[in-house]
mmCIF file of C-alpha atoms in Angstrom:
data_model
loop_
_atom_site.group_PDB
_atom_site.id
_atom_site.type_symbol
_atom_site.label_atom_id
_atom_site.label_comp_id
_atom_site.label_asym_id
_atom_site.label_seq_id
_atom_site.Cartn_x
_atom_site.Cartn_y
_atom_site.Cartn_z
ATOM 1 C CA MET A 12 0.000 0.000 0.000
ATOM 2 C CA THR A 13 1.182 3.501 -0.741
ATOM 3 C CA THR A 14 0.014 6.377 1.447
ATOM 4 C CA THR A 15 0.234 8.977 -1.312
ATOM 5 C CA SER A 16 -3.041 10.270 -2.702
ATOM 6 C CA GLN A 17 -4.634 13.168 -4.487
ATOM 7 C CA LYS A 18 -4.891 16.181 -2.200
ATOM 8 C CA SER A 19 -8.333 17.419 -1.229
ATOM 9 C CA SER A 20 -10.054 20.363 0.430
ATOM 10 C CA ILE A 21 -11.662 19.809 3.847
ATOM 11 C CA PHE A 22 -13.818 22.259 5.823
ATOM 12 C CA GLY A 23 -14.236 21.777 9.566
ATOM 13 C CA LEU A 24 -16.810 23.100 12.016
ATOM 14 C CA GLY A 25 -16.542 22.472 15.741
ATOM 15 C CA THR A 26 -15.254 23.360 19.146
ATOM 16 C CA ILE A 27 -11.683 24.440 19.810
ATOM 17 C CA VAL A 28 -9.974 24.633 23.181
ATOM 18 C CA VAL A 29 -6.602 25.166 24.807
ATOM 19 C CA ASP A 30 -5.482 22.070 26.698
ATOM 20 C CA HIS A 31 -3.385 22.368 29.837
ATOM 21 C CA GLN A 32 -1.737 18.958 29.817
ATOM 22 C CA VAL A 33 -0.364 17.737 33.137
ATOM 23 C CA TYR A 34 1.764 14.569 33.297
ATOM 24 C CA LEU A 35 1.637 12.459 36.466
ATOM 25 C CA ASN A 36 3.268 9.175 37.398
ATOM 26 C CA GLN A 37 -0.190 7.925 38.323
ATOM 27 C CA PHE A 38 -3.601 9.422 38.988
ATOM 28 C CA PRO A 39 -4.042 10.497 42.628
ATOM 29 C CA ASP A 40 -6.875 9.307 44.827
ATOM 30 C CA ALA A 41 -9.488 11.851 45.887
ATOM 31 C CA ASP A 42 -8.332 14.274 48.600
ATOM 32 C CA THR A 43 -4.647 13.451 48.033
ATOM 33 C CA LYS A 44 -1.764 15.237 46.332
ATOM 34 C CA CYS A 45 0.872 14.147 43.818
ATOM 35 C CA GLU A 46 3.809 15.706 42.009
ATOM 36 C CA ILE A 47 3.506 17.045 38.463
ATOM 37 C CA ILE A 48 6.251 15.633 36.243
ATOM 38 C CA GLU A 49 5.708 17.963 33.283
ATOM 39 C CA ASP A 50 3.061 20.258 31.853
ATOM 40 C CA ARG A 51 2.340 22.085 28.607
ATOM 41 C CA LEU A 52 -0.299 24.202 26.915
ATOM 42 C CA GLN A 53 -1.561 23.168 23.490
ATOM 43 C CA VAL A 54 -4.547 23.700 21.219
ATOM 44 C CA GLY A 55 -7.037 20.844 21.044
ATOM 45 C CA GLY A 56 -10.472 19.891 19.823
ATOM 46 C CA PRO A 57 -11.564 16.920 17.662
ATOM 47 C CA VAL A 58 -11.950 18.831 14.394
ATOM 48 C CA PRO A 59 -8.913 21.174 14.616
ATOM 49 C CA THR A 60 -6.595 18.274 15.487
ATOM 50 C CA ALA A 61 -7.865 16.174 12.579
ATOM 51 C CA LEU A 62 -7.473 19.169 10.256
ATOM 52 C CA ALA A 63 -3.916 19.771 11.502
ATOM 53 C CA LEU A 64 -3.050 16.191 10.533
ATOM 54 C CA LEU A 65 -4.647 16.564 7.092
ATOM 55 C CA SER A 66 -2.899 19.874 6.556
ATOM 56 C CA LYS A 67 0.422 18.251 7.495
ATOM 57 C CA TRP A 68 -0.237 15.690 4.764
ATOM 58 C CA GLY A 69 -0.766 18.378 2.138
ATOM 59 C CA HIS A 70 -4.544 18.776 2.082
ATOM 60 C CA SER A 71 -6.152 22.209 2.012
ATOM 61 C CA THR A 72 -8.060 22.757 5.254
ATOM 62 C CA SER A 73 -10.301 25.454 6.704
ATOM 63 C CA PHE A 74 -12.003 25.770 10.083
ATOM 64 C CA GLN A 75 -14.936 27.706 11.484
ATOM 65 C CA GLY A 76 -15.142 28.211 15.230
ATOM 66 C CA THR A 77 -15.084 30.974 17.811
ATOM 67 C CA TRP A 78 -12.922 31.991 20.743
ATOM 68 C CA GLY A 79 -12.525 34.934 23.090
ATOM 69 C CA GLN A 80 -10.344 38.019 22.972
ATOM 70 C CA ASP A 81 -8.039 36.594 25.626
ATOM 71 C CA ALA A 82 -4.665 34.874 25.993
ATOM 72 C CA TYR A 83 -6.104 31.477 25.040
ATOM 73 C CA GLY A 84 -7.705 33.043 21.977
ATOM 74 C CA GLU A 85 -4.335 34.410 20.854
ATOM 75 C CA MET A 86 -2.832 30.936 21.281
ATOM 76 C CA ILE A 87 -5.625 29.401 19.201
ATOM 77 C CA GLU A 88 -5.164 31.841 16.315
ATOM 78 C CA LYS A 89 -1.398 31.297 16.292
ATOM 79 C CA ASP A 90 -1.816 27.518 16.275
ATOM 80 C CA LEU A 91 -4.273 27.555 13.352
ATOM 81 C CA GLN A 92 -1.939 29.760 11.345
ATOM 82 C CA GLU A 93 1.096 27.576 12.094
ATOM 83 C CA SER A 94 -0.921 24.474 11.186
ATOM 84 C CA ARG A 95 -1.859 26.079 7.831
ATOM 85 C CA ILE A 96 -5.572 25.844 8.632
ATOM 86 C CA HIS A 97 -7.468 28.692 6.981
ATOM 87 C CA LEU A 98 -9.918 30.699 9.072
ATOM 88 C CA ALA A 99 -13.329 30.346 7.426
ATOM 89 C CA GLY A 100 -15.439 32.888 9.247
ATOM 90 C CA SER A 101 -13.550 32.129 12.455
ATOM 91 C CA GLY A 102 -12.199 34.651 14.877
ATOM 92 C CA ALA A 103 -12.186 36.165 18.333
ATOM 93 C CA LYS A 104 -15.524 37.474 19.523
ATOM 94 C CA ALA A 105 -15.896 40.305 22.035
ATOM 95 C CA GLY A 106 -17.458 39.216 25.304
ATOM 96 C CA ARG A 107 -16.812 35.516 24.691
ATOM 97 C CA LYS A 108 -14.555 33.200 26.642
ATOM 98 C CA SER A 109 -12.164 30.813 24.923
ATOM 99 C CA GLY A 110 -12.602 27.132 25.595
ATOM 100 C CA PHE A 111 -10.033 25.350 27.737
ATOM 101 C CA ALA A 112 -9.450 21.924 29.251
ATOM 102 C CA HIS A 113 -7.403 20.409 32.055
ATOM 103 C CA VAL A 114 -5.925 17.135 30.823
ATOM 104 C CA TRP A 115 -4.268 14.814 33.315
ATOM 105 C CA ILE A 116 -2.086 12.150 31.691
ATOM 106 C CA GLU A 117 -0.788 9.108 33.547
ATOM 107 C CA ARG A 118 2.792 8.599 32.380
ATOM 108 C CA THR A 119 2.896 4.877 33.152
ATOM 109 C CA THR A 120 -0.146 4.024 30.991
ATOM 110 C CA GLY A 121 -0.845 7.022 28.735
ATOM 111 C CA ARG A 122 -4.431 7.182 30.054
ATOM 112 C CA ARG A 123 -5.979 10.617 30.372
ATOM 113 C CA THR A 124 -8.726 12.316 32.362
ATOM 114 C CA ILE A 125 -10.246 15.564 31.089
ATOM 115 C CA ALA A 126 -12.284 18.379 32.605
ATOM 116 C CA CYS A 127 -13.228 21.023 30.067
ATOM 117 C CA HIS A 128 -15.098 24.250 29.420
ATOM 118 C CA ARG A 129 -15.875 24.399 25.717
ATOM 119 C CA GLY A 130 -16.269 28.162 25.693
ATOM 120 C CA ASP A 131 -18.962 30.194 23.999
ATOM 121 C CA SER A 132 -18.387 28.278 20.788
ATOM 122 C CA VAL A 133 -21.854 28.022 19.233
ATOM 123 C CA ILE A 134 -22.006 29.134 15.596
ATOM 124 C CA ASP A 135 -25.252 30.683 14.378
ATOM 125 C CA PRO A 136 -26.474 28.883 11.214
ATOM 126 C CA GLU A 137 -26.764 32.273 9.492
ATOM 127 C CA ALA A 138 -23.066 32.906 10.160
ATOM 128 C CA LEU A 139 -21.981 29.664 8.493
ATOM 129 C CA HIS A 140 -19.195 30.195 5.943
ATOM 130 C CA LEU A 141 -21.031 28.671 2.980
ATOM 131 C CA GLU A 142 -18.382 29.589 0.407
ATOM 132 C CA SER A 143 -15.813 27.381 2.135
ATOM 133 C CA ILE A 144 -18.293 24.502 2.278
ATOM 134 C CA LYS A 145 -19.142 24.853 -1.409
ATOM 135 C CA LYS A 146 -15.453 24.610 -2.337
ATOM 136 C CA ALA A 147 -14.718 21.630 -0.086
ATOM 137 C CA ASP A 148 -14.485 17.986 -1.119
ATOM 138 C CA ALA A 149 -15.511 17.048 2.417
ATOM 139 C CA ILE A 150 -16.590 18.581 5.700
ATOM 140 C CA HIS A 151 -15.727 17.368 9.198
ATOM 141 C CA LEU A 152 -18.040 17.978 12.184
ATOM 142 C CA ASP A 153 -18.029 17.156 15.896
ATOM 143 C CA GLY A 154 -21.710 17.752 16.654
ATOM 144 C CA TRP A 155 -21.355 21.132 18.381
ATOM 145 C CA SER A 156 -23.319 24.068 16.960
ATOM 146 C CA GLY A 157 -25.895 21.440 16.016
ATOM 147 C CA SER A 158 -28.166 23.633 13.867
ATOM 148 C CA ALA A 159 -25.186 25.035 11.963
ATOM 149 C CA ALA A 160 -23.717 21.522 11.595
ATOM 150 C CA ILE A 161 -26.954 20.215 10.054
ATOM 151 C CA LYS A 162 -27.062 23.165 7.672
ATOM 152 C CA ALA A 163 -23.398 22.586 6.740
ATOM 153 C CA ALA A 164 -24.086 18.897 6.060
ATOM 154 C CA LYS A 165 -27.041 19.720 3.815
ATOM 155 C CA GLN A 166 -24.984 22.269 1.879
ATOM 156 C CA ALA A 167 -22.083 19.858 1.435
ATOM 157 C CA LYS A 168 -24.389 17.204 0.003
ATOM 158 C CA LEU A 169 -25.740 19.727 -2.512
ATOM 159 C CA GLN A 170 -22.142 20.035 -3.762
ATOM 160 C CA ASN A 171 -21.623 16.233 -3.687
ATOM 161 C CA GLY A 172 -19.207 16.655 -0.796
ATOM 162 C CA LYS A 173 -18.602 13.919 1.775
ATOM 163 C CA VAL A 174 -19.753 14.557 5.357
ATOM 164 C CA PHE A 175 -17.802 13.170 8.333
ATOM 165 C CA LEU A 176 -18.876 13.312 11.980
ATOM 166 C CA ASP A 177 -16.784 12.596 15.072
ATOM 167 C CA LEU A 178 -19.445 12.154 17.754
ATOM 168 C CA GLY A 179 -17.535 12.106 21.013
ATOM 169 C CA SER A 180 -20.458 12.737 23.370
ATOM 170 C CA PRO A 181 -24.266 13.007 23.218
ATOM 171 C CA LYS A 182 -25.336 16.268 21.568
ATOM 172 C CA PRO A 183 -28.782 17.848 21.288
ATOM 173 C CA SER A 184 -30.567 16.551 18.178
ATOM 174 C CA TRP A 185 -27.707 14.142 17.492
ATOM 175 C CA GLU A 186 -29.966 11.746 15.598
ATOM 176 C CA GLY A 187 -30.985 14.493 13.176
ATOM 177 C CA LEU A 188 -27.341 15.273 12.492
ATOM 178 C CA VAL A 189 -26.323 11.617 12.116
ATOM 179 C CA SER A 190 -29.034 11.205 9.480
ATOM 180 C CA LYS A 191 -27.247 13.854 7.375
ATOM 181 C CA VAL A 192 -23.705 12.428 7.495
ATOM 182 C CA ASP A 193 -21.958 9.839 5.336
ATOM 183 C CA TYR A 194 -19.214 8.679 7.713
ATOM 184 C CA LEU A 195 -19.733 8.474 11.472
ATOM 185 C CA ASN A 196 -17.119 7.726 14.104
ATOM 186 C CA LEU A 197 -17.650 7.406 17.847
ATOM 187 C CA PRO A 198 -15.913 5.808 20.840
ATOM 188 C CA GLU A 199 -17.274 2.576 22.275
ATOM 189 C CA GLY A 200 -17.896 4.268 25.613
ATOM 190 C CA LEU A 201 -20.577 6.466 24.050
ATOM 191 C CA LEU A 202 -22.712 3.563 22.832
ATOM 192 C CA ASN A 203 -24.370 2.779 26.160
ATOM 193 C CA LYS A 204 -25.411 6.429 26.519
ATOM 194 C CA LEU A 205 -27.057 6.379 23.100
ATOM 195 C CA PHE A 206 -28.492 2.838 23.219
ATOM 196 C CA PRO A 207 -28.491 1.496 26.805
ATOM 197 C CA ASP A 208 -27.871 -2.225 27.277
ATOM 198 C CA GLN A 209 -27.341 -2.913 23.559
ATOM 199 C CA SER A 210 -24.429 -4.868 22.105
ATOM 200 C CA LEU A 211 -21.784 -3.110 20.027
ATOM 201 C CA ILE A 212 -23.054 -4.761 16.840
ATOM 202 C CA ALA A 213 -26.675 -3.914 17.633
ATOM 203 C CA CYS A 214 -25.668 -0.275 18.227
ATOM 204 C CA ALA A 215 -23.808 -0.152 14.930
ATOM 205 C CA GLU A 216 -26.848 -1.526 13.109
ATOM 206 C CA LYS A 217 -29.084 1.124 14.673
ATOM 207 C CA LEU A 218 -26.635 3.870 13.685
ATOM 208 C CA LEU A 219 -26.478 2.634 10.085
ATOM 209 C CA LEU A 220 -30.273 2.705 9.911
ATOM 210 C CA LEU A 221 -30.137 6.432 10.699
ATOM 211 C CA GLY A 222 -28.374 7.076 7.384
ATOM 212 C CA PRO A 223 -24.534 6.906 7.435
ATOM 213 C CA LEU A 224 -22.811 4.840 4.753
ATOM 214 C CA GLU A 225 -20.108 3.756 7.195
ATOM 215 C CA VAL A 226 -19.750 3.678 10.979
ATOM 216 C CA THR A 227 -16.476 3.239 12.860
ATOM 217 C CA ILE A 228 -16.277 2.556 16.576
ATOM 218 C CA THR A 229 -12.962 2.993 18.390
ATOM 219 C CA GLN A 230 -12.048 0.823 21.384
ATOM 220 C CA GLY A 231 -8.720 2.237 22.556
ATOM 221 C CA PHE A 232 -6.164 -0.494 23.216
ATOM 222 C CA ARG A 233 -8.585 -3.077 21.715
ATOM 223 C CA GLY A 234 -8.585 -1.491 18.259
ATOM 224 C CA ALA A 235 -11.501 -0.354 16.120
ATOM 225 C CA TRP A 236 -14.554 -1.634 14.231
ATOM 226 C CA HIS A 237 -15.831 -0.649 10.807
ATOM 227 C CA PHE A 238 -19.441 -1.258 9.795
ATOM 228 C CA CYS A 239 -21.340 -0.764 6.557
ATOM 229 C CA LYS A 240 -24.435 -2.461 5.137
ATOM 230 C CA GLU A 241 -22.348 -5.120 3.398
ATOM 231 C CA ALA A 242 -19.943 -6.207 6.142
ATOM 232 C CA SER A 243 -18.239 -5.565 9.465
ATOM 233 C CA LEU A 244 -14.494 -5.488 10.130
ATOM 234 C CA HIS A 245 -12.347 -5.399 13.252
ATOM 235 C CA GLN A 246 -8.804 -4.055 13.374
ATOM 236 C CA PRO A 247 -6.758 -4.902 16.490
ATOM 237 C CA ALA A 248 -4.696 -2.111 17.986
ATOM 238 C CA PHE A 249 -0.998 -2.099 17.184
ATOM 239 C CA PRO A 250 1.164 -2.955 20.222
ATOM 240 C CA VAL A 251 2.958 0.256 21.181
ATOM 241 C CA VAL A 252 4.036 1.899 24.418
ATOM 242 C CA ALA A 253 1.547 4.733 24.864
ATOM 243 C CA THR A 254 2.879 8.018 26.190
ATOM 244 C CA ASP A 255 -0.165 10.203 25.531
ATOM 245 C CA THR A 256 -3.533 8.897 24.315
ATOM 246 C CA ASN A 257 -5.119 12.362 24.273
ATOM 247 C CA GLY A 258 -6.118 13.140 20.677
ATOM 248 C CA ALA A 259 -5.846 9.519 19.512
ATOM 249 C CA GLY A 260 -9.448 9.498 18.310
ATOM 250 C CA ASP A 261 -9.011 12.869 16.611
ATOM 251 C CA VAL A 262 -6.129 11.658 14.450
ATOM 252 C CA PHE A 263 -7.945 8.372 13.789
ATOM 253 C CA ASN A 264 -10.721 10.459 12.246
ATOM 254 C CA GLY A 265 -8.277 12.542 10.235
ATOM 255 C CA ALA A 266 -6.675 9.386 8.861
ATOM 256 C CA MET A 267 -10.079 7.898 7.977
ATOM 257 C CA ILE A 268 -10.947 11.088 6.086
ATOM 258 C CA HIS A 269 -7.642 10.831 4.190
ATOM 259 C CA GLY A 270 -8.231 7.186 3.259
ATOM 260 C CA THR A 271 -11.856 7.728 2.295
ATOM 261 C CA LEU A 272 -11.048 10.653 0.006
ATOM 262 C CA ALA A 273 -8.293 8.532 -1.551
ATOM 263 C CA GLY A 274 -10.862 5.834 -2.358
ATOM 264 C CA TRP A 275 -9.290 3.124 -0.221
ATOM 265 C CA ALA A 276 -11.171 -0.020 0.720
ATOM 266 C CA PRO A 277 -12.570 -0.146 4.275
ATOM 267 C CA ARG A 278 -10.019 -2.676 5.569
ATOM 268 C CA VAL A 279 -7.116 -0.629 4.191
ATOM 269 C CA LYS A 280 -8.198 2.691 5.644
ATOM 270 C CA LEU A 281 -9.196 1.132 8.987
ATOM 271 C CA ARG A 282 -5.755 -0.428 9.359
ATOM 272 C CA PHE A 283 -4.121 2.811 8.243
ATOM 273 C CA ALA A 284 -6.097 4.951 10.719
ATOM 274 C CA THR A 285 -5.362 2.546 13.566
ATOM 275 C CA ALA A 286 -1.649 2.790 12.769
ATOM 276 C CA VAL A 287 -1.757 6.596 12.687
ATOM 277 C CA SER A 288 -3.455 6.613 16.086
ATOM 278 C CA ALA A 289 -0.822 4.252 17.498
ATOM 279 C CA LEU A 290 2.018 6.425 16.225
ATOM 280 C CA LYS A 291 0.466 9.545 17.738
ATOM 281 C CA CYS A 292 0.139 7.828 21.138
ATOM 282 C CA GLN A 293 3.871 7.140 21.233
ATOM 283 C CA LYS A 294 4.628 10.867 21.517
ATOM 284 C CA PRO A 295 3.118 13.624 23.670
ATOM 285 C CA GLY A 296 1.119 16.504 22.242
ATOM 286 C CA ASN A 297 -1.465 17.261 19.575
ATOM 287 C CA ARG A 298 0.826 18.751 16.930
ATOM 288 C CA SER A 299 4.435 17.558 17.284
ATOM 289 C CA ALA A 300 3.158 13.981 17.658
ATOM 290 C CA LEU A 301 1.328 13.990 14.308
ATOM 291 C CA PRO A 302 3.174 11.499 12.076
ATOM 292 C CA GLU A 303 4.398 12.094 8.544
ATOM 293 C CA LEU A 304 2.860 9.904 5.853
ATOM 294 C CA ALA A 305 6.227 8.244 5.237
ATOM 295 C CA ALA A 306 6.422 7.287 8.925
ATOM 296 C CA VAL A 307 2.981 5.659 8.721
ATOM 297 C CA GLU A 308 4.000 3.647 5.670
ATOM 298 C CA ALA A 309 7.214 2.507 7.354
ATOM 299 C CA PHE A 310 5.281 1.531 10.489
ATOM 300 C CA LEU A 311 2.794 -0.531 8.478
ATOM 301 C CA ASP A 312 5.584 -2.240 6.555
ATOM 302 C CA GLN A 313 7.300 -3.127 9.817
ATOM 303 C CA ALA A 314 4.039 -4.459 11.218
ATOM 304 C CA HIS A 315 4.057 -7.042 8.364
ATOM 305 C CA GLY A 316 1.370 -7.991 5.888
ATOM 306 C CA SER A 317 0.825 -4.508 4.463
ATOM 307 C CA SER A 318 -2.460 -4.528 2.532
ATOM 308 C CA ASP A 319 -2.888 -3.424 -1.048
ATOM 309 C CA GLN A 320 -5.338 -0.725 -1.971
#
């Protein structure tokens, strides 16, 4: 398999935050203290991180979101510029507060615990940057700004664009949005909140009935599933020493977008995205840990049995 492909244009709409990452040897019990090994500030959010990966791989990307006129807002703007993500109707808004998150990472396992304030990030549907959507080959959503996301999905379909959704948590009117997307990804932990006491396969079948062409479900160290009407596939996780799992799902989505736009078969792109996620987890951060395409190809070759497109 070769990881090279025709470059595309992707528009993203979603929340954006500044993460304060704190590394600990292990998570403390309640009402106890522990030493911080290391900390850093970085820009996060499911859609911006996926777009940063796609931009790194040569795709043209644009993002619409909001942030405050504060220090975090300045950091967000700088990060988007350095990541070569165009601002499509984005910008600092007076009177708004930028989103931020506290991310605790356990050094021994790479597990993370997050507390976040997503900021005043709702986009009015009338403020949607339609010109960027019309020019895009695909759009990537995270479910926030639900009314604007549904409008963006409808507009993209009018232009024959592909619609991707990374549904990380229950959102208002999530079923209405899912019915408008082509490719849905969500973590296994969300399934019981959407469909209590249902099996993973039963949940996937219900999600497909809502309208998506493909559904992927990530399982962390147990890999990922891919479902479509014709078949289901499971890809085991690659055995790596995880340093930082924060953002693993975000880059998985970015890699799935890349493979889908390249026209790869489900098994190929699922294996590829799982490898990209594994590589990201080996290094800390949301930007410096994003792998080059050549590194992904070398990793897959080393893992043996590289699949053909």
